[in-house]
PDB file of C-alpha atoms in Angstrom:
ATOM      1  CA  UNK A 992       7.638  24.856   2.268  1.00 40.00           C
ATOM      2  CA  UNK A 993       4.879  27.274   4.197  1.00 36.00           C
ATOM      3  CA  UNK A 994       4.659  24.382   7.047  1.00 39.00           C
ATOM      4  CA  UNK A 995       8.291  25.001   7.262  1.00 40.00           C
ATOM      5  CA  UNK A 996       7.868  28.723   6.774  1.00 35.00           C
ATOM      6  CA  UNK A 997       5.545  28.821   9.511  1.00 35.00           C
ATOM      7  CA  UNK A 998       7.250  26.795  12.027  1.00 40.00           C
ATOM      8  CA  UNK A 999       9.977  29.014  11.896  1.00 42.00           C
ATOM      9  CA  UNK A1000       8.065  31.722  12.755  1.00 41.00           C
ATOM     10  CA  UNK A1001       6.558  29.906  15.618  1.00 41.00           C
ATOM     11  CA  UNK A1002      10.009  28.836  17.028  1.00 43.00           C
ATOM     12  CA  UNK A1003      11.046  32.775  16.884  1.00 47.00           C
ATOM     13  CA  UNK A1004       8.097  33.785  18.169  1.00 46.00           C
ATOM     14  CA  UNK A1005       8.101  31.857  21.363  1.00 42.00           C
ATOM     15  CA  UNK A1006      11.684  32.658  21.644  1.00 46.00           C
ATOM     16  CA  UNK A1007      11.409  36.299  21.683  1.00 42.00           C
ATOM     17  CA  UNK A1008       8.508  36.057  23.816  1.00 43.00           C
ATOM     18  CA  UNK A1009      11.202  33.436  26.038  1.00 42.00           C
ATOM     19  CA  UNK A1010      14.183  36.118  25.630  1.00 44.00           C
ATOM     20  CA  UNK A1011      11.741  39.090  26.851  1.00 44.00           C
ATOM     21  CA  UNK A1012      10.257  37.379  30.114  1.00 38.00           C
ATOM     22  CA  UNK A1013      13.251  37.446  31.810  1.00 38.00           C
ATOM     23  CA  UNK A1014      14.025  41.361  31.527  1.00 37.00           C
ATOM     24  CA  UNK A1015      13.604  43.190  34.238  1.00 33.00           C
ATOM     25  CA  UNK A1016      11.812  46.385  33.673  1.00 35.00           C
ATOM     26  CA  UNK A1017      12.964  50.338  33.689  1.00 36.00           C
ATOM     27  CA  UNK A1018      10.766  52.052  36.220  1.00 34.00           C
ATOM     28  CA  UNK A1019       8.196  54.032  33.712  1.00 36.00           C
ATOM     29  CA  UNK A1020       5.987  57.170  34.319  1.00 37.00           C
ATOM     30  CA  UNK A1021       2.668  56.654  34.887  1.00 38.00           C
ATOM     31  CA  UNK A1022       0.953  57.498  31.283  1.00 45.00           C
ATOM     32  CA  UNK A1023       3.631  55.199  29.826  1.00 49.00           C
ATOM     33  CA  UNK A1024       2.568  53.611  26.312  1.00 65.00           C
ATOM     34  CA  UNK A1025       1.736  50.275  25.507  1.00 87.00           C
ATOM     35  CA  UNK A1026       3.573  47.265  24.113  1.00 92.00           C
ATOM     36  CA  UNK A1027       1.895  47.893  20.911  1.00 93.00           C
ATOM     37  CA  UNK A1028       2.073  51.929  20.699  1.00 90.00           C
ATOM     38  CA  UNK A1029       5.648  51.471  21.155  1.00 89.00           C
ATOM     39  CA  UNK A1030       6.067  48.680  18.867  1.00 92.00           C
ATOM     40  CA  UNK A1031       4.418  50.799  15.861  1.00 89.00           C
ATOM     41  CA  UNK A1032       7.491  53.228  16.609  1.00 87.00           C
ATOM     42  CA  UNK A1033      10.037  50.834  16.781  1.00 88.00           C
ATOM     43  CA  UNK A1034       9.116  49.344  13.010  1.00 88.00           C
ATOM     44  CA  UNK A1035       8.855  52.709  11.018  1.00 82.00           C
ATOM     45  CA  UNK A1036      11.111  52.078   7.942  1.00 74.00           C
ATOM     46  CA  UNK A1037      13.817  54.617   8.756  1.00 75.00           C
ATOM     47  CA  UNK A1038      13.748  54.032  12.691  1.00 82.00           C
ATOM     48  CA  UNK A1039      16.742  51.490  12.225  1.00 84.00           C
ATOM     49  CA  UNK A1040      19.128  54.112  10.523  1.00 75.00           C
ATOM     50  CA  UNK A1041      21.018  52.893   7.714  1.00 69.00           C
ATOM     51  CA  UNK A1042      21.254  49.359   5.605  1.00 65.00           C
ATOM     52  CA  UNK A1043      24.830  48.496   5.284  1.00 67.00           C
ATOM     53  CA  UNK A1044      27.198  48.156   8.471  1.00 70.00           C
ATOM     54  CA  UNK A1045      30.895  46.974   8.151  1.00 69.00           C
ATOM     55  CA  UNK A1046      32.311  45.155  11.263  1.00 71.00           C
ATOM     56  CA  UNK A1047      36.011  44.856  12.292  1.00 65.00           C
ATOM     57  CA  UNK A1048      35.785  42.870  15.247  1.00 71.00           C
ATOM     58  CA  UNK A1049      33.245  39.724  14.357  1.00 78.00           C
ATOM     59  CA  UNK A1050      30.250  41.400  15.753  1.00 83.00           C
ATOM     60  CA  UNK A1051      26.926  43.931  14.387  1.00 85.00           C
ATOM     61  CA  UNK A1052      25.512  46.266  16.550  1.00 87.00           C
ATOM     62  CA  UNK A1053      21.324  47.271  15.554  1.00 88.00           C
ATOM     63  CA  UNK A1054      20.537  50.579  16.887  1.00 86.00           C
ATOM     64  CA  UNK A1055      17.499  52.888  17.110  1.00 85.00           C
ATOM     65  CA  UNK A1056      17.115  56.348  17.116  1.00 71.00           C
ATOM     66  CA  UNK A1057      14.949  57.052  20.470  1.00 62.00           C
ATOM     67  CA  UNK A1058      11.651  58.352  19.496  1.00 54.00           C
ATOM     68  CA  UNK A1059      10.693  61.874  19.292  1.00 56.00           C
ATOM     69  CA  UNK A1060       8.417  61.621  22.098  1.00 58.00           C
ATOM     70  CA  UNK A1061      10.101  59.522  24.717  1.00 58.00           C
ATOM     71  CA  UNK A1062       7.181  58.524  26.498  1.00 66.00           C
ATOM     72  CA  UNK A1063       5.919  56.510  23.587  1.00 78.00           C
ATOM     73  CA  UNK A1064       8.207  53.554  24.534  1.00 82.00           C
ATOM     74  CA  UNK A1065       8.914  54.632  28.240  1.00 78.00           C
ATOM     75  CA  UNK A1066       9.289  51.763  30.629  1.00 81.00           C
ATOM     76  CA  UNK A1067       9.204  49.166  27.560  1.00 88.00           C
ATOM     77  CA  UNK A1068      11.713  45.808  27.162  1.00 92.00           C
ATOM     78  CA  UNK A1069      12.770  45.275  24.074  1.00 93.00           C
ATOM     79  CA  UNK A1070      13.771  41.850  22.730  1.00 95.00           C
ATOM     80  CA  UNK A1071      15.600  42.184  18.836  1.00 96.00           C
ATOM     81  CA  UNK A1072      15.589  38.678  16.861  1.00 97.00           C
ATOM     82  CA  UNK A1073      17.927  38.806  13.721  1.00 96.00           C
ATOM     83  CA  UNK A1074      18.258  35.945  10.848  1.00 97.00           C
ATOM     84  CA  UNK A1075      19.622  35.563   7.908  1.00 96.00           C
ATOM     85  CA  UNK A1076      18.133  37.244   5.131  1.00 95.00           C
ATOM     86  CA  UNK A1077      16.794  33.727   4.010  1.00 94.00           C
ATOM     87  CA  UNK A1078      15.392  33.581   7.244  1.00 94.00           C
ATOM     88  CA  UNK A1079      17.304  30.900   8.919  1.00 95.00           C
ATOM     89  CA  UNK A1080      19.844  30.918  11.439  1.00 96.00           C
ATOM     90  CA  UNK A1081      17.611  33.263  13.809  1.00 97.00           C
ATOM     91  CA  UNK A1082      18.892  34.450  16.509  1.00 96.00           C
ATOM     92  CA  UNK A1083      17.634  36.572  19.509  1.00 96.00           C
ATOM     93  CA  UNK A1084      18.529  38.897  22.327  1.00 96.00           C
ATOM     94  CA  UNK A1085      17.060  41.565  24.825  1.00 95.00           C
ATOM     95  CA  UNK A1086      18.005  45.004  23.690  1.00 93.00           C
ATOM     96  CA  UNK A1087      19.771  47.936  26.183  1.00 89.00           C
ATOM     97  CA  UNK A1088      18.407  50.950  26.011  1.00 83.00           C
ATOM     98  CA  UNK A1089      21.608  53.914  26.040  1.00 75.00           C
ATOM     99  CA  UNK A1090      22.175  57.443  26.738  1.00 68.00           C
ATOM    100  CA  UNK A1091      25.181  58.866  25.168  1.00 63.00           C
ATOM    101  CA  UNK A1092      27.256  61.977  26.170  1.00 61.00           C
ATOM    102  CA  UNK A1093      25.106  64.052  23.341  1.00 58.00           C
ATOM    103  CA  UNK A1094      21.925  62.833  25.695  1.00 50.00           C
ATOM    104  CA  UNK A1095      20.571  61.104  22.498  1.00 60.00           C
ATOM    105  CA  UNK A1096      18.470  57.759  23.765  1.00 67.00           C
ATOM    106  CA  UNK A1097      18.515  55.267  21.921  1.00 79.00           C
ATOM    107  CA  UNK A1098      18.037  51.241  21.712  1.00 85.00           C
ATOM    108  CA  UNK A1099      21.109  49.239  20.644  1.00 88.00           C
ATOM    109  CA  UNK A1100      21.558  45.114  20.778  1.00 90.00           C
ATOM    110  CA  UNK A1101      25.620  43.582  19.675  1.00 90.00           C
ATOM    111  CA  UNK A1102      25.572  39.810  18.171  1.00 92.00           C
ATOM    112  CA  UNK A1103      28.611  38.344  18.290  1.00 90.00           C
ATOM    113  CA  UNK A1104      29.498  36.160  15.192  1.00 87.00           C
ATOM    114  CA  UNK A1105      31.647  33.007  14.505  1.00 81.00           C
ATOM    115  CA  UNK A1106      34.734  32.915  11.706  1.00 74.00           C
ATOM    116  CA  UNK A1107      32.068  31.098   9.301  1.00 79.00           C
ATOM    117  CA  UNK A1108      29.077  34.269   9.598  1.00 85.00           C
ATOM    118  CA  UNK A1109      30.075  36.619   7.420  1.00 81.00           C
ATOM    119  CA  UNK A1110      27.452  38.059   5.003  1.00 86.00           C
ATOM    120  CA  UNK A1111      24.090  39.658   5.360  1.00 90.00           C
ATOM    121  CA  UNK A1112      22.000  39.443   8.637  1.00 93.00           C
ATOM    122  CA  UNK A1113      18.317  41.282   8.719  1.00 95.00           C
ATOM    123  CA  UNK A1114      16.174  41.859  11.739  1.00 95.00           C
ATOM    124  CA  UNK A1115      13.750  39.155  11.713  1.00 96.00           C
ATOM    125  CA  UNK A1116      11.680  40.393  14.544  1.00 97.00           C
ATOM    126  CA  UNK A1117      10.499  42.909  17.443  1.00 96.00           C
ATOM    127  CA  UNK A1118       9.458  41.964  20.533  1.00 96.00           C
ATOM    128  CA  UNK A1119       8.487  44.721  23.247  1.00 95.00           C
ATOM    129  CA  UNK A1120       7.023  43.946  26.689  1.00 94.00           C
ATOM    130  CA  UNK A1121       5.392  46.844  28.743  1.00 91.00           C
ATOM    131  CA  UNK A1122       4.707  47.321  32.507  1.00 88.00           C
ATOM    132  CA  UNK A1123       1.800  45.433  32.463  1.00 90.00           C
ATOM    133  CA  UNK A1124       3.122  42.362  30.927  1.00 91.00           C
ATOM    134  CA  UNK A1125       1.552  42.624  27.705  1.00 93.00           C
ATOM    135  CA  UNK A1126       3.626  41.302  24.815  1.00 95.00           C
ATOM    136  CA  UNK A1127       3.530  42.634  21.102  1.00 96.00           C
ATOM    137  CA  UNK A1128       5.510  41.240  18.908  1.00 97.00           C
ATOM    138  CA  UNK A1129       6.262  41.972  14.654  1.00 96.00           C
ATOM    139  CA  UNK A1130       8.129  39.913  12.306  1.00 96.00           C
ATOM    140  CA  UNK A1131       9.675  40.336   9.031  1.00 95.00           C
ATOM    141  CA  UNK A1132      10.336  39.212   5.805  1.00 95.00           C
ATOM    142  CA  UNK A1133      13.582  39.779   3.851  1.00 92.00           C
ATOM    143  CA  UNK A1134      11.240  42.712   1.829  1.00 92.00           C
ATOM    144  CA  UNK A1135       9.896  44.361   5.169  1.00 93.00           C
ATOM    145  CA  UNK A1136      12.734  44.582   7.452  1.00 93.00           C
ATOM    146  CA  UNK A1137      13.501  47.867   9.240  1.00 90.00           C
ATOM    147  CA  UNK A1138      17.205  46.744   8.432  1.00 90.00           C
ATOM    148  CA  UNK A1139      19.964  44.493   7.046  1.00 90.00           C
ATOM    149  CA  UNK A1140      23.454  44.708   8.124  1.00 88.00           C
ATOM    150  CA  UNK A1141      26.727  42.732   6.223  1.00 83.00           C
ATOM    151  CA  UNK A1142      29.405  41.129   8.052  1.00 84.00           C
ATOM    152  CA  UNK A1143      32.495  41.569   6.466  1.00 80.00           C
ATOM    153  CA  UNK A1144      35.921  41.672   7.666  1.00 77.00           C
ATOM    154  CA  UNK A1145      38.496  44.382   8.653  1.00 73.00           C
ATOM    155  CA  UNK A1146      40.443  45.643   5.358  1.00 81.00           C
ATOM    156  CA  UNK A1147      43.487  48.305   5.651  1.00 87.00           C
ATOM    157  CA  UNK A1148      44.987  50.382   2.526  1.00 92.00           C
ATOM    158  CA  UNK A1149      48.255  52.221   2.705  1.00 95.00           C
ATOM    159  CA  UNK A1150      49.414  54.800  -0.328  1.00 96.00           C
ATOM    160  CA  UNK A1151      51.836  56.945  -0.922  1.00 96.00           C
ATOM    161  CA  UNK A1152      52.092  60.307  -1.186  1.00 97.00           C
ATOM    162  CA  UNK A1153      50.094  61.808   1.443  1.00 95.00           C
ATOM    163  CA  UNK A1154      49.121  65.545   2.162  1.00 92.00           C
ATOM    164  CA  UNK A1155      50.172  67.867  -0.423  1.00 90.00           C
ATOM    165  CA  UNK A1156      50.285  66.470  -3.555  1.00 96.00           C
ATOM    166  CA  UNK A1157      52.407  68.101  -5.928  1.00 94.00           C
ATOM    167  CA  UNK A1158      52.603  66.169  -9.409  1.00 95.00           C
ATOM    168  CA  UNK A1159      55.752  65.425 -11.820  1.00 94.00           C
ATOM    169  CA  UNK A1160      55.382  65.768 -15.799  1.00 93.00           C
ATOM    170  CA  UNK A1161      51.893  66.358 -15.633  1.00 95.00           C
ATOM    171  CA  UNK A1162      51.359  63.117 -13.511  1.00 97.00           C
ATOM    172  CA  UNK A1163      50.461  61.689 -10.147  1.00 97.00           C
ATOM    173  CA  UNK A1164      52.329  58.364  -8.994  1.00 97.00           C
ATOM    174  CA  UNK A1165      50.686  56.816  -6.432  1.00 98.00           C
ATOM    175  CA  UNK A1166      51.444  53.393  -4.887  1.00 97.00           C
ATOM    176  CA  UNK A1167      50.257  51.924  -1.671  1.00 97.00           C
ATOM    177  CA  UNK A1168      49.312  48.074   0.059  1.00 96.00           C
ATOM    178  CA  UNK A1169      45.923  46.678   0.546  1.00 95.00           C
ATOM    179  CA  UNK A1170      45.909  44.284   3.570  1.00 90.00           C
ATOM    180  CA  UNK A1171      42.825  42.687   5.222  1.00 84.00           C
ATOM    181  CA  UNK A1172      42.266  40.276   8.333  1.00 76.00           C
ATOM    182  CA  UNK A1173      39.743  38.094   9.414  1.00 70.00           C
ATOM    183  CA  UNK A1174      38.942  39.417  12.737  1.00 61.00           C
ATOM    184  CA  UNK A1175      40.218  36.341  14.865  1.00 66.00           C
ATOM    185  CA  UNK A1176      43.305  37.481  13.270  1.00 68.00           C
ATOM    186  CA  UNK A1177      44.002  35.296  10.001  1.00 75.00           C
ATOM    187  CA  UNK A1178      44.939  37.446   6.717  1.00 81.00           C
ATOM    188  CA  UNK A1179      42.877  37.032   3.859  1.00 81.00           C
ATOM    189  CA  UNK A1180      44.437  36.891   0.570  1.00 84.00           C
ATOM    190  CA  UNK A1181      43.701  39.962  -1.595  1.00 86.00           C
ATOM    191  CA  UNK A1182      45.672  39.186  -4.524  1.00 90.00           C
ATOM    192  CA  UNK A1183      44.180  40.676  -7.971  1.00 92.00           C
ATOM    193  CA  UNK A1184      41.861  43.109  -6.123  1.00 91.00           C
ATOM    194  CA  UNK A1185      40.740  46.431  -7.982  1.00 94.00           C
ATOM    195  CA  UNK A1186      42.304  49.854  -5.956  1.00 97.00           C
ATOM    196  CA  UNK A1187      40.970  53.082  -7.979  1.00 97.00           C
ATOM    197  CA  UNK A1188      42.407  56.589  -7.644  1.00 98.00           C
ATOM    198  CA  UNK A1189      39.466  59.121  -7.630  1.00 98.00           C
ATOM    199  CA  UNK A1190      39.574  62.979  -7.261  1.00 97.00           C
ATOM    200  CA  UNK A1191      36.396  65.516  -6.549  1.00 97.00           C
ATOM    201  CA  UNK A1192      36.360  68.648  -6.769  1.00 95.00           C
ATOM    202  CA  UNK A1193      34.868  70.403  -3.324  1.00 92.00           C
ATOM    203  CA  UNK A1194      31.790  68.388  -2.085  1.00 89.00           C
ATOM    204  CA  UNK A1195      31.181  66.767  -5.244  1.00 93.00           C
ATOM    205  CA  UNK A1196      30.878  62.784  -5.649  1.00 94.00           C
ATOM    206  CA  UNK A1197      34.559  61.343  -6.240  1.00 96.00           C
ATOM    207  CA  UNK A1198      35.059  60.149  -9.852  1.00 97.00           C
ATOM    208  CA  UNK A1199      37.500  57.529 -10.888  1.00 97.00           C
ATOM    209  CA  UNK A1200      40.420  58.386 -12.990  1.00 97.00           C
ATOM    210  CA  UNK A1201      42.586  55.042 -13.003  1.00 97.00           C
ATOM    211  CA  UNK A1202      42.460  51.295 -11.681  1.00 97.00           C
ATOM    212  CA  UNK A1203      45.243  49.532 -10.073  1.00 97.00           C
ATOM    213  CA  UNK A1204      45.247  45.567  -9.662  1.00 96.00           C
ATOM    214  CA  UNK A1205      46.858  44.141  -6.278  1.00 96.00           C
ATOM    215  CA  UNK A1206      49.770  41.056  -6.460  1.00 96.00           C
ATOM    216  CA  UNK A1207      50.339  38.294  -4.238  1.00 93.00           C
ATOM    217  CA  UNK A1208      51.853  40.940  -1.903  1.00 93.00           C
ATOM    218  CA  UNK A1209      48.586  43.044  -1.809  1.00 94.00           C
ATOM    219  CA  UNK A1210      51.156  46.194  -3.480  1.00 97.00           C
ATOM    220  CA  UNK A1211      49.410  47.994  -6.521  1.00 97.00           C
ATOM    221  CA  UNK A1212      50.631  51.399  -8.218  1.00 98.00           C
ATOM    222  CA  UNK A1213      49.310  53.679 -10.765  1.00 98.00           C
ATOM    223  CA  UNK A1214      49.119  57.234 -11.832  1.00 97.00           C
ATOM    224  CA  UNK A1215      46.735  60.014 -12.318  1.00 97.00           C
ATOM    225  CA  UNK A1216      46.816  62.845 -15.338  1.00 96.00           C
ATOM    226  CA  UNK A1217      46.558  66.186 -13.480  1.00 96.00           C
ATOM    227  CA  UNK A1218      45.617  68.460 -16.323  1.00 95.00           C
ATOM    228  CA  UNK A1219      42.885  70.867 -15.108  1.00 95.00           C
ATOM    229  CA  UNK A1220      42.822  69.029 -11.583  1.00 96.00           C
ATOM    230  CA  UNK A1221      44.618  71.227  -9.327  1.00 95.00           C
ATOM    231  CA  UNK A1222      43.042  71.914  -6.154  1.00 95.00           C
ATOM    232  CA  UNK A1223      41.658  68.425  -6.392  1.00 97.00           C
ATOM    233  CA  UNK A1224      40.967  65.919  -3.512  1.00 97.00           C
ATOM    234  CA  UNK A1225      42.732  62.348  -4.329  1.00 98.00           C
ATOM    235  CA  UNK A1226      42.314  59.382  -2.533  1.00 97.00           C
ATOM    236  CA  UNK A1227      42.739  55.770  -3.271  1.00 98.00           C
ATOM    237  CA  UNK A1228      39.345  53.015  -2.564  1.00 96.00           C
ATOM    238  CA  UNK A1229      39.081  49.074  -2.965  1.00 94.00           C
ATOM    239  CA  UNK A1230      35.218  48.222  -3.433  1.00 91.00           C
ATOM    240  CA  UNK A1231      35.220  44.638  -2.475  1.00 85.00           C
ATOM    241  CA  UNK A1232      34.289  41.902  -4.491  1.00 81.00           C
ATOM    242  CA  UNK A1233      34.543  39.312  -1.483  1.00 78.00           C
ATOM    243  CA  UNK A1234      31.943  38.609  -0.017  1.00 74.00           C
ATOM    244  CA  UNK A1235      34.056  38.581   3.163  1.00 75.00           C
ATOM    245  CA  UNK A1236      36.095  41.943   2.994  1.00 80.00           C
ATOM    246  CA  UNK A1237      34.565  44.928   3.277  1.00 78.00           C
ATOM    247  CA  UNK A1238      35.337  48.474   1.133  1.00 85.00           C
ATOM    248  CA  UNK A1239      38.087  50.563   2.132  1.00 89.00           C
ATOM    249  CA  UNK A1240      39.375  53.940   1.132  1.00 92.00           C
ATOM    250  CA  UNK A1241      42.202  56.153   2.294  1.00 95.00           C
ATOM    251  CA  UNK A1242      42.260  60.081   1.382  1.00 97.00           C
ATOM    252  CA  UNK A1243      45.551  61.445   0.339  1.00 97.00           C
ATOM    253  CA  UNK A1244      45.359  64.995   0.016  1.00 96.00           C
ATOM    254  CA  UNK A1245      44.935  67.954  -2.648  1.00 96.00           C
ATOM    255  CA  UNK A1246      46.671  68.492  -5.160  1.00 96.00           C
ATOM    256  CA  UNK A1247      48.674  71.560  -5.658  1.00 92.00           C
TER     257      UNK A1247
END
């Protein structure tokens, strides 16, 4: 098992080392940092933002904040290897460094995925090559990645009413449809899925007052005592128990 541990970790290694070579690197200023100074950036814990990404369109984008002081990566290449979080199926990729219209730099790298790779995917190495050639290069365990991301697949939830919601005997119907699609375009079957009402009051966390249960059609309906809730936000959420569709909620309004 650790012969086969570290062969793995071989093979990625040489192949982020492989992926990097190629790159052609960003014209630098002169007291550019190293490979390794920029490296030690690059894995800080909270560099890679958050650790849950849903995906509509069969792909995961891993993104960086750029660091506070830009020239600590500077003229750097930067190669991102990802596995699963049981460390096979590595894959690797040079990374594209972007400005966006809020001039915020930052590092970003899109895998594309086939119909079968749903689930969770962890960066399973950094690789960054400086102007001088000089290669440093971390990898990771499923316990010291800077991230993991989940595939899942694109869900949609429709309910009724919307925008002012003005409830009858003291009650709030609400019915709706809960429809999801594998992203090459195949519908997955939702049938007996869990869609809650919830209501918060101002900024506070939404708390669930009743459960609906989808049929073969993916329609569910339910309703809501108002007592003591006006001026209430509603809205209606599915938290996914397949592994291949992700959460989905839909605010409907406040009710009056």
């Amino acid at each position: 098992m650790r012969s086969n541990l570290l062969a793995r970790a071989a093979v990625g290694l040489v192949t982020a080392a492989a992926a990097i070579t190629g790159t052609v690197l960003v014209a630098a200023p002169a007291d550019a940092a190293t490979a390794s100074d920029c490296l030690k950036v690059l894995t800080e814990p909270q560099r890679w933002g958050q650790d849950e990404t849903m995906t509509t369109k069969g792909s995961l984008t891993f993104y960086t904040g750029w660091p506070s002081k830009a020239s600590t990566c500077a003229g750097v290449s930067v190669s991102l290897g990802i596995s699963r979080t049981n460390t096979h199926d590595f894959r690797n990729q040079n990374t594209r460094r972007i400005v966006d219209p809020r001039r915020i730099d930052h590092y970003s790298s899109t895998f594309k995925f086939g119909t079968d790779d749903y689930g969770d995917w962890m960066i399973r190495q950094i690789a960054v090559k400086d102007r001088s050639g000089k290669l440093a290069v971390k990898t990771f365990t499923q316990d010291t990645t800077p991230r993991v991301l989940r595939l899942r697949f694109a869900s949609t939830i429709t309910a009724n009413p919307r925008g002012k919601l003005v409830p009858k005997s003291g009650r709030l119907a609400v019915q709706g449809n809960l429809k999801s699609w594998h992203y090459s375009g195949r519908q997955v079957n939702v049938q007996k899925q869990q869609v809650v009402v919830q209501v918060r009051k101002g900024a506070n966390d939404y708390v669930t007052k009743a459960t609906a249960t989808t049929n073969t059609a993916g329609n569910f309906a339910t309703s809501i005592p108002t007592a003591g809730l006006k001026g209430y936000s509603v809205r209606v959420a599915n938290y996914s128990k397949l592994p291949t569709v992700g959460n989905q909620w839909l605010y409907l309004g406040t009710i009056s």
